[in-house]
Short mmCIF file of C-alpha atoms in Angstrom, two decimals:
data_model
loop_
_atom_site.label_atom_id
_atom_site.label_comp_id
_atom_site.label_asym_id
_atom_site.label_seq_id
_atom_site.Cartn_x
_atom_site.Cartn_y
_atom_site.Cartn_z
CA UNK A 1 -46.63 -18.58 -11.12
CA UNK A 2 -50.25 -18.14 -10.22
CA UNK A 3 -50.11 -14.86 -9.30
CA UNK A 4 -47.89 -13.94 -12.73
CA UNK A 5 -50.87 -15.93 -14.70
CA UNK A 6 -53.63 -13.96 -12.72
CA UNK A 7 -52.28 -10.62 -13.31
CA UNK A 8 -51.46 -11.45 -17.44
CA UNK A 9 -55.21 -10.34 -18.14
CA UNK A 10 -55.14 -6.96 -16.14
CA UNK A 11 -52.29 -5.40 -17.58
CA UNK A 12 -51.13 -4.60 -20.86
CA UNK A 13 -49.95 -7.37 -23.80
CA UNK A 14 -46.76 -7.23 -23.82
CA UNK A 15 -44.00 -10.53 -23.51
CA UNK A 16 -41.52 -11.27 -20.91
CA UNK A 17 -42.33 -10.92 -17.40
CA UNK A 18 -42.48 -6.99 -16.85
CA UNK A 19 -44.96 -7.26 -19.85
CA UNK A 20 -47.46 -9.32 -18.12
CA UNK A 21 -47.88 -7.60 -14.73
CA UNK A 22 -50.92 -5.35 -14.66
CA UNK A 23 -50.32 -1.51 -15.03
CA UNK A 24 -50.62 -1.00 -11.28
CA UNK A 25 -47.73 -3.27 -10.71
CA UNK A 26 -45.71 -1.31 -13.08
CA UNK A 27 -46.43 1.84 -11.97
CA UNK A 28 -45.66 0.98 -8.46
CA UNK A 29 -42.29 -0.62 -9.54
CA UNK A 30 -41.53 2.60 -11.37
CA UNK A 31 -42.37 4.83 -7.88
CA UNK A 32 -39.87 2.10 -5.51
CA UNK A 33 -37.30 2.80 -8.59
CA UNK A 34 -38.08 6.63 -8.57
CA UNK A 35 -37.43 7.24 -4.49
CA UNK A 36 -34.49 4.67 -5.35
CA UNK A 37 -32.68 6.83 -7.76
CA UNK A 38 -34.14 10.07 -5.76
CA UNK A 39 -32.26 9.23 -2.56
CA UNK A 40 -29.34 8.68 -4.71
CA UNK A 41 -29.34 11.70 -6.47
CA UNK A 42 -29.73 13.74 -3.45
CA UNK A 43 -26.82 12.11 -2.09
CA UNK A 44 -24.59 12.86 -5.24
CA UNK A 45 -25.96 16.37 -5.04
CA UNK A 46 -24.56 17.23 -1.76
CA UNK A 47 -21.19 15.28 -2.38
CA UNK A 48 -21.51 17.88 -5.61
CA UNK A 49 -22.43 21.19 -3.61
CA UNK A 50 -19.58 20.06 -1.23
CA UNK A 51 -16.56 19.52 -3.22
CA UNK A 52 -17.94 23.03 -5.12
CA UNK A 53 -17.82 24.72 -1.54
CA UNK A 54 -14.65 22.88 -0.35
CA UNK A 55 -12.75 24.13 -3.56
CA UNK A 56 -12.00 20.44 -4.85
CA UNK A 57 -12.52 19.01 -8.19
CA UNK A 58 -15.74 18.33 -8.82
CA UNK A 59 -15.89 16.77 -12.32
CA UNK A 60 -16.72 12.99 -11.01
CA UNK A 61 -19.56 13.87 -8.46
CA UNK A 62 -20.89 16.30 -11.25
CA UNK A 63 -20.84 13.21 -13.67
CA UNK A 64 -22.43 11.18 -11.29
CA UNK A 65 -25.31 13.71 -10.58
CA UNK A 66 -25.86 13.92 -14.03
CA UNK A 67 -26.44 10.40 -14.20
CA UNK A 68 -28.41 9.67 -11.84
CA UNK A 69 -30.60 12.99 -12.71
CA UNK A 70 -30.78 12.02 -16.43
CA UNK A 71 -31.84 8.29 -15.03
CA UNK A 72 -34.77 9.61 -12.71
CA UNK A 73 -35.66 11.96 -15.55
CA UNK A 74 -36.24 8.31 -17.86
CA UNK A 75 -38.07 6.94 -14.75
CA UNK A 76 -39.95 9.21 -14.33
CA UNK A 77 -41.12 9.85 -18.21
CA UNK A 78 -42.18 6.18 -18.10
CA UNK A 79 -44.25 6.38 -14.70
CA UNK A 80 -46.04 9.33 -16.26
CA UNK A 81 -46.54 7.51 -19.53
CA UNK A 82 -48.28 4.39 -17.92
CA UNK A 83 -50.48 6.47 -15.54
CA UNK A 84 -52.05 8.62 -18.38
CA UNK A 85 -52.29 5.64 -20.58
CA UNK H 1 -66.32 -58.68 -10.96
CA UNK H 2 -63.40 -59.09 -8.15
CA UNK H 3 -61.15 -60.34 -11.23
CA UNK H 4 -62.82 -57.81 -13.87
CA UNK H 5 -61.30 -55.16 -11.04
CA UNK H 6 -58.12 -56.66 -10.06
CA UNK H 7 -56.99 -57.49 -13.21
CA UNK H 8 -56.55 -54.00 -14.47
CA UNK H 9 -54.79 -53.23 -11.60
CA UNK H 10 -51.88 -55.61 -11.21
CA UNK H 11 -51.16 -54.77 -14.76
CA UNK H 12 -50.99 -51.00 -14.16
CA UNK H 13 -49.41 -51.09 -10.57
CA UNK H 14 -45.48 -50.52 -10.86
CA UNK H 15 -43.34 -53.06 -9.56
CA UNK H 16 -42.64 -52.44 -5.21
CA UNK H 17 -38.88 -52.04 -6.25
CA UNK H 18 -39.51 -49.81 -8.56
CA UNK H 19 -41.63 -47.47 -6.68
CA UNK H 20 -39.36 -47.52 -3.55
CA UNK H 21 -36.38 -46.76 -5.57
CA UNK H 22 -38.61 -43.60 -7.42
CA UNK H 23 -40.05 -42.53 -4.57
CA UNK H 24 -36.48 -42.41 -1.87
CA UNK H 25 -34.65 -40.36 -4.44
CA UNK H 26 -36.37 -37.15 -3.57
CA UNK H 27 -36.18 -37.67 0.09
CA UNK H 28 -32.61 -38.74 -0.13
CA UNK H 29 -32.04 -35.45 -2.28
CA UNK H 30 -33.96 -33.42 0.34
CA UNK H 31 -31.85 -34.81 3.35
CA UNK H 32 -28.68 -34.27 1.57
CA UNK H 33 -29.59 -31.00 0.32
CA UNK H 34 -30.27 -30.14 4.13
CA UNK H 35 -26.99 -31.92 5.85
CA UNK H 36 -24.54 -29.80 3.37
CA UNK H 37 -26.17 -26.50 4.23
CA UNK H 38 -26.11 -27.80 8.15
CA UNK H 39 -22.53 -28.67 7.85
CA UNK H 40 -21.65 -25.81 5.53
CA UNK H 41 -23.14 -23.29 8.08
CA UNK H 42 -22.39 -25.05 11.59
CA UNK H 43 -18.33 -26.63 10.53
CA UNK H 44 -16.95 -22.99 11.58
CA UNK H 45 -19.18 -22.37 14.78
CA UNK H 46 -18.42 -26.24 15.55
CA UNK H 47 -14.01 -25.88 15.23
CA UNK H 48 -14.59 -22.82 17.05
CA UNK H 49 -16.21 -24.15 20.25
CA UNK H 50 -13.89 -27.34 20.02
CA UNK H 51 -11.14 -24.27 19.95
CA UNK H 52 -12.60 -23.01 22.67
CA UNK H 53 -12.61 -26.11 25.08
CA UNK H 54 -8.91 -26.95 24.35
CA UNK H 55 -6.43 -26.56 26.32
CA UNK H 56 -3.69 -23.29 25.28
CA UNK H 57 -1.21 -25.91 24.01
CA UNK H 58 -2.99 -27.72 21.98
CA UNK H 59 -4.31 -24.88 19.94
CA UNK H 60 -2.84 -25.64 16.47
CA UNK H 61 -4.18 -29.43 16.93
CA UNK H 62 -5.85 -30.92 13.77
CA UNK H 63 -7.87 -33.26 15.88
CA UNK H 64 -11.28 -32.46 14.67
CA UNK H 65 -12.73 -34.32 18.40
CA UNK H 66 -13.09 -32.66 21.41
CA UNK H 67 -9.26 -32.97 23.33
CA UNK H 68 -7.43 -31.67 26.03
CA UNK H 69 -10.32 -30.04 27.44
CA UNK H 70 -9.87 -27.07 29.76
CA UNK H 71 -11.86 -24.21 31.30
CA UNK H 72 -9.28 -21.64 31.34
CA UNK H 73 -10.54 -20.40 28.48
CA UNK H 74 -13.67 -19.13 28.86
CA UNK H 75 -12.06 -17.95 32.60
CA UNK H 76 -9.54 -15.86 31.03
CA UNK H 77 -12.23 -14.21 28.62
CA UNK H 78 -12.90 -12.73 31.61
CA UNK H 79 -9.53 -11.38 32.87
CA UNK H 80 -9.06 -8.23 32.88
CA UNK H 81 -4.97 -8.55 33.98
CA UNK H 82 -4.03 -7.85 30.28
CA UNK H 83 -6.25 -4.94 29.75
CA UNK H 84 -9.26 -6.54 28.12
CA UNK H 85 -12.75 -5.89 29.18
CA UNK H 86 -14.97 -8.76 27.92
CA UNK H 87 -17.71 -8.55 30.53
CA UNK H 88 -18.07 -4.50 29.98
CA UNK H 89 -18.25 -4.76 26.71
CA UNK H 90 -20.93 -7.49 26.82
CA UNK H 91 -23.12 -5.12 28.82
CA UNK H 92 -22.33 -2.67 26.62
CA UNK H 93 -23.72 -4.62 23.49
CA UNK H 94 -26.26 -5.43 25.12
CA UNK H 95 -27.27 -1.88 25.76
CA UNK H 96 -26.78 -0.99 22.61
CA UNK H 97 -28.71 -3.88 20.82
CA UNK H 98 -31.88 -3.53 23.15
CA UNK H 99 -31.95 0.38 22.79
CA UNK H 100 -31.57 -0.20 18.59
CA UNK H 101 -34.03 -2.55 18.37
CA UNK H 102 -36.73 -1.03 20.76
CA UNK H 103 -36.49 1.91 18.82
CA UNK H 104 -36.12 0.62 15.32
CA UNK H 105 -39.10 -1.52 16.21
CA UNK H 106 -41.53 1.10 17.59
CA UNK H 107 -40.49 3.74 14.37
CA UNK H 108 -40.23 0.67 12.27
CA UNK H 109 -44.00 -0.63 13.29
CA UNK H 110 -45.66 2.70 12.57
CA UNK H 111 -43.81 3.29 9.29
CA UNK H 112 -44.73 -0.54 7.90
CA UNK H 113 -48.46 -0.22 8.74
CA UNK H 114 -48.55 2.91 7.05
CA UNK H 115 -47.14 2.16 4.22
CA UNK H 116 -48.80 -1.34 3.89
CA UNK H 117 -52.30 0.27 5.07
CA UNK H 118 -52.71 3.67 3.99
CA UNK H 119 -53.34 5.09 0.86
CA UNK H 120 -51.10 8.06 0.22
CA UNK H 121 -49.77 9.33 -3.04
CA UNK H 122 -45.64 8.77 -3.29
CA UNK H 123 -46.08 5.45 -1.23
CA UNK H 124 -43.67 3.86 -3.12
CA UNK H 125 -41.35 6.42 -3.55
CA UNK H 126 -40.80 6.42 0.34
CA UNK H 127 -40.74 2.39 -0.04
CA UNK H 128 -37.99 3.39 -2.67
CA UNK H 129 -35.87 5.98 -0.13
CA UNK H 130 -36.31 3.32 2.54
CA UNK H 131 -34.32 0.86 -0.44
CA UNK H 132 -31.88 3.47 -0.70
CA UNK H 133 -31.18 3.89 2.55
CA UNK H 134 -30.45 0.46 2.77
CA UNK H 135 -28.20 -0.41 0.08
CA UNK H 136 -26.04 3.28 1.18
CA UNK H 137 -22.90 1.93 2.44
CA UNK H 138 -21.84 2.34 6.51
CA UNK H 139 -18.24 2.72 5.23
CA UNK H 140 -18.96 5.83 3.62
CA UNK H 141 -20.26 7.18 6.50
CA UNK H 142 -17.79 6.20 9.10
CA UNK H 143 -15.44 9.57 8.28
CA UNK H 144 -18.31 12.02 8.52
CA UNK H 145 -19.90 10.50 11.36
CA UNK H 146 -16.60 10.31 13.11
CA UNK H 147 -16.57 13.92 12.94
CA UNK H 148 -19.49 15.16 13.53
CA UNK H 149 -19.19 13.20 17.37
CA UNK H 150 -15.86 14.21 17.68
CA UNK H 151 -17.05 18.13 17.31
CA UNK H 152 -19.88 16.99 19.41
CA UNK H 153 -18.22 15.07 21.91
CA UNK H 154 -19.85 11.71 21.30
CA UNK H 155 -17.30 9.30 21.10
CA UNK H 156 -17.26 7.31 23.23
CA UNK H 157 -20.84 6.92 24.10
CA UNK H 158 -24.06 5.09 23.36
CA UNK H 159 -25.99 7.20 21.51
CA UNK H 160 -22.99 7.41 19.18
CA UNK H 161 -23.61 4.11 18.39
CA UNK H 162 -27.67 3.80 18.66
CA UNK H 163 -28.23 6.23 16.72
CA UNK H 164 -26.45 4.94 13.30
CA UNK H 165 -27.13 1.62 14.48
CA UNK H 166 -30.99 2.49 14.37
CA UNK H 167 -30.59 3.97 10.68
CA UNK H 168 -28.91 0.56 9.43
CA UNK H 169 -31.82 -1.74 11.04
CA UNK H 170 -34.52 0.68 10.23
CA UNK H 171 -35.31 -0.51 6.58
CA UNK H 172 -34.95 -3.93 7.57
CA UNK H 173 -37.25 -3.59 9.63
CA UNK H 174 -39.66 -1.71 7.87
CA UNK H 175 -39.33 -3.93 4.69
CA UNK H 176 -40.17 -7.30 6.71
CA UNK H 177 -42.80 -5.60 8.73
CA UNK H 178 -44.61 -4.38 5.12
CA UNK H 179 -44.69 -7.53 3.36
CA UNK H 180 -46.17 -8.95 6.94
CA UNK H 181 -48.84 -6.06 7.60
CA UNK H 182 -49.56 -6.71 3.50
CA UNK H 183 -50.52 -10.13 4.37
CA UNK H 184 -52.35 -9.95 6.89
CA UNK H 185 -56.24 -9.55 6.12
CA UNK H 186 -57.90 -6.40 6.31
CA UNK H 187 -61.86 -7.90 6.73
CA UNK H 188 -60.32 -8.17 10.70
CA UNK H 189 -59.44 -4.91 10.87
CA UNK H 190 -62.61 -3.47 8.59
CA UNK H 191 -64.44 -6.10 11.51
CA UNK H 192 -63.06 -4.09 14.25
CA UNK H 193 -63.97 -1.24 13.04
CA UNK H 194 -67.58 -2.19 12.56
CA UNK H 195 -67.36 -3.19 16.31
CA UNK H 196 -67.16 0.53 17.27
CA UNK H 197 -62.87 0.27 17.41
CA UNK H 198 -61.32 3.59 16.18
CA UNK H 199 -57.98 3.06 13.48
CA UNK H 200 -55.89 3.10 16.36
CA UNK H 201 -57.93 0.83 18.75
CA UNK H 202 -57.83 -1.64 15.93
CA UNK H 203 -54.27 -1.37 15.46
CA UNK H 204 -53.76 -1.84 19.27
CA UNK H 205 -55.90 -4.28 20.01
CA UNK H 206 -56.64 -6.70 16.90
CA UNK H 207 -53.22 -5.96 14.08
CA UNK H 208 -50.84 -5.90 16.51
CA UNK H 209 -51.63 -9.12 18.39
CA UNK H 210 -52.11 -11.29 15.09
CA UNK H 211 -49.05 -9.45 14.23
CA UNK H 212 -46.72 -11.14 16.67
CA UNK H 213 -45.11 -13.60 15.25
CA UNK H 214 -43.53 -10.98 12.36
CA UNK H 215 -42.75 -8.50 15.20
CA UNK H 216 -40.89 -10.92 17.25
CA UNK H 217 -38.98 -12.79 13.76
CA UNK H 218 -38.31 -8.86 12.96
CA UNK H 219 -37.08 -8.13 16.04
CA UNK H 220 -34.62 -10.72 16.08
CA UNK H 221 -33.40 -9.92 12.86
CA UNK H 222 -32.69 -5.96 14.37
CA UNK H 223 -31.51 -7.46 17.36
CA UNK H 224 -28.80 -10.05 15.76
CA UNK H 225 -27.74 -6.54 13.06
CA UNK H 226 -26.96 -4.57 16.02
CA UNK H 227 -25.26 -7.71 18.02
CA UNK H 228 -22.81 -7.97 15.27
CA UNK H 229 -21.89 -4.70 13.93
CA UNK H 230 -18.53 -4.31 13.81
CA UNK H 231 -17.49 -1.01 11.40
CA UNK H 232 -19.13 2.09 13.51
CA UNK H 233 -18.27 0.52 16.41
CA UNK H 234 -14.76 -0.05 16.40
CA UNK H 235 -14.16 3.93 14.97
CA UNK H 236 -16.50 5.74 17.55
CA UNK H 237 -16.16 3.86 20.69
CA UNK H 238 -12.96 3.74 22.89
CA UNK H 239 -12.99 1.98 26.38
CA UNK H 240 -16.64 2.88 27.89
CA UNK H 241 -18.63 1.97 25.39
CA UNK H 242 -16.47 -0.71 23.19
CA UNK H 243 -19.07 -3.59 22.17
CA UNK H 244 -18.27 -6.94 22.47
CA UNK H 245 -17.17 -7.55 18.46
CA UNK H 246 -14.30 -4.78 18.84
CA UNK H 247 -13.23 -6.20 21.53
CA UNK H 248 -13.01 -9.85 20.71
CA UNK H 249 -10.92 -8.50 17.56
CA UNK H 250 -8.36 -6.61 19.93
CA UNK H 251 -8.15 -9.42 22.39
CA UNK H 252 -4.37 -9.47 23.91
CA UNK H 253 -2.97 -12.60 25.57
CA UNK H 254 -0.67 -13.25 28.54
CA UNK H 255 2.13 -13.39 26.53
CA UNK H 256 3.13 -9.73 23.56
CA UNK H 257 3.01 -10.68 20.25
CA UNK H 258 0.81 -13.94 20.81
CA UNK H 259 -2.39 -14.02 19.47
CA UNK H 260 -5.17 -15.70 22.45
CA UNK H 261 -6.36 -17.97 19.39
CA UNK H 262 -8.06 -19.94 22.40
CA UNK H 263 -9.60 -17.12 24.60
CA UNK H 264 -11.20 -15.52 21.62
CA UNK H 265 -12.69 -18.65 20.46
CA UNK H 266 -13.97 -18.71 23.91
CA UNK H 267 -15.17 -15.17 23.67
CA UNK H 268 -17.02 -16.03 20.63
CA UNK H 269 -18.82 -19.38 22.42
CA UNK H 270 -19.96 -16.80 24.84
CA UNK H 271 -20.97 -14.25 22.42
CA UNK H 272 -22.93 -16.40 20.75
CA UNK H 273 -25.16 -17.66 23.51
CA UNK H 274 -27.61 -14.84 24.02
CA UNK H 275 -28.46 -15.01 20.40
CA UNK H 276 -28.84 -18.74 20.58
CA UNK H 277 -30.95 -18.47 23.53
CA UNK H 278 -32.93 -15.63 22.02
CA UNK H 279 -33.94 -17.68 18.87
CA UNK H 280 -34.76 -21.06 21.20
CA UNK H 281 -37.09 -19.05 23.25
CA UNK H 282 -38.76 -17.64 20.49
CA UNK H 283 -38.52 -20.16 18.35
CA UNK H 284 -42.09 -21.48 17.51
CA UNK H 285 -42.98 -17.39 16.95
CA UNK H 286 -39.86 -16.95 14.39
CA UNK H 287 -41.12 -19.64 12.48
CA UNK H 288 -44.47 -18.44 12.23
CA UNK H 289 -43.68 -15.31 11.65
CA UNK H 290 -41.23 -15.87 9.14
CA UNK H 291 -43.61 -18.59 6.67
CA UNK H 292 -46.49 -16.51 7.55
CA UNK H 293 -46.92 -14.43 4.00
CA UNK H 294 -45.33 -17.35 2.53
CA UNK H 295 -48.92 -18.57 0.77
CA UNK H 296 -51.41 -16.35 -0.58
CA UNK H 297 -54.92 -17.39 -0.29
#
């Protein structure tokens, strides 16, 4: 509770807990999610390139990929976004 | 002036009774609290060592006391007239734990200094990979890992089981090892430094010392994961290297078609022992280590 109050006046205004940690927080929470999603979507990639090589249908891994691409693609907009702002 | 200052008092004071009655909820709450989670966690280990103690006959009994005690038990865990191999496969977890957590501790060490240390840009992505790495589940990887040793012709041996052992305790251990290196202050280190240490002398000599207590709890932790992993082993290990879960589950009895309920609750009594007398040794250090971070100053 102290350390939430502490870090209110660093960061941003903004409500709700994710608004009140300081920018540094965020953009570190945004990296963790980042290499979270990246190990992820290298996994789905392979499973993709796989079934592609191994002749099987590949329409579920592709979804998945996509997914998980489009979501590190968000993730990654937003970790830009608070590091130039 | 006594009665100007007493007065006030004995009005304001709330009543002994009162007090008591305030003041004993909390504890009562506390100790209540405590003896569910005791019983909730211990009831199973406690009906299995009764299990263990009784004699063959008796093994269905509803008794929740200690009866019909026997031996035999924990003597036929040992037998190996109906093919089972309890003492092997003992050593063989035992192997296979130390080698896991010697390893995963010395990679792990390195890895959660750096990260909770060093400045380097994509910290946290790493910190993120190491998250992924750790929710990835073993079951998807029992198939390819099977094989890749079977092509290699590692089933059947240790490495086949350090190895993916070592991957699944890794960000454990690196992720209790960073929040402890985190915590620790860095005007000791910056100290040492001043002293005339190099980085690595002041790892060695000052970190790591202070550090104990987390690398010890951490350990543990590795230790205890690699004790009890049950999915890898029982797909890439046959006879030689079968640890000590596998073959508690495939147990056989004097009699076919008879499950040993006794012997493996005997088994299981024994099992447990090294961990228990890991954790008593260490006790006072696990502690530490594991409340140390706990209050930030």
């Amino acid at each position: 509770m102290a350390a939430r109050s502490s870090s209110a006046g660093a960061g941003k205004s903004g409500s709700g807990w994710w608004g009140r940690q300081s920018n540094e927080r965020k953009s570190e929470h945004l990296e963790t999610l980042m290499g979270l999603l990246g190990f992820f979507t290298v996994v789905a990639f392979v499973a993709t390139v796989w079934a592609e090589l191994t002749g099987k249908p590949a329409l579920a891994e592709v979804g998945v990929l996509v997914a998980f691409l489009a979501a590190l693609y968000v993730t990654y907009r937003s970790w830009r976004d608070y590091n130039d702002s | 002036m006594a009665t100007s200052v007493q007065s006030p008092d004995t009005s304001t004071k709330p009543t002994p009774a009162r007090k008591s009655k305030s003041s004993a909820w909390p504890t009562v709450r506390t100790y209540l609290g405590v003896a569910i989670v005791v019983v909730w966690g211990l009831l199973p280990f406690y009906w299995m060592v009764v299990t263990a103690f009784r004699d063959v006959d008796y093994t269905y009994s509803k008794n929740p006391l200690p009866s019909n005690i026997t031996f035999d038990n924990f003597k036929a865990a040992f037998e190996t007239d109906a093919g089972n191999h309890f003492a092997r496969s003992l050593g063989n977890s035992l192997i296979i734990g130390a080698f896991t957590t010697v390893f995963a501790m010395i990679v792990g060490v390195f890895a959660a200094y750096a990260l909770a240390r060093l400045q380097f840009r994509g910290k946290y992505v790493v910190l993120g990979i190491i998250l992924g790495a750790s929710m990835f589940p073993g079951v998807a990887l029992v198939t390819p890992l099977f094989q890749l040793f079977t092509d290699i012709g590692w089933i059947d041996t240790y490495q086949a089981l350090i190895i993916p052992n070592i991957s699944f305790v890794l960000p454990l251990t690196i992720y209790v090892l960073t929040a402890f290196f985190r915590d620790m202050p860095w005007e000791l280190e910056e100290s040492a430094r001043i002293d005339g240490c190099t980085k690595g002398q002041a790892f060695r000599m000052v970190i790591l010392p202070l550090a104990a207590p987390g690398l010890f709890t951490t350990a543990i932790l590795a230790f205890i994961a690699a004790w009890n992993e049950y999915l890898l082993a029982s797909l890439l290990s046959k006879d030689n290297a079968r640890t000590v879960t596998v073959e508690i589950a495939r147990f056989q009895g004097a009699l076919p078609r008879v499950e040993p309920y006794t012997t493996v609750m005997a088994a299981g009594t024994i099992v447990t022992v090294p961990l228990i007398i890991l954790v008593l040794i260490l006790q006072k250090r696990i502690v530490a280590g594991l409340t140390a971070g706990g209050v930030k100053g």
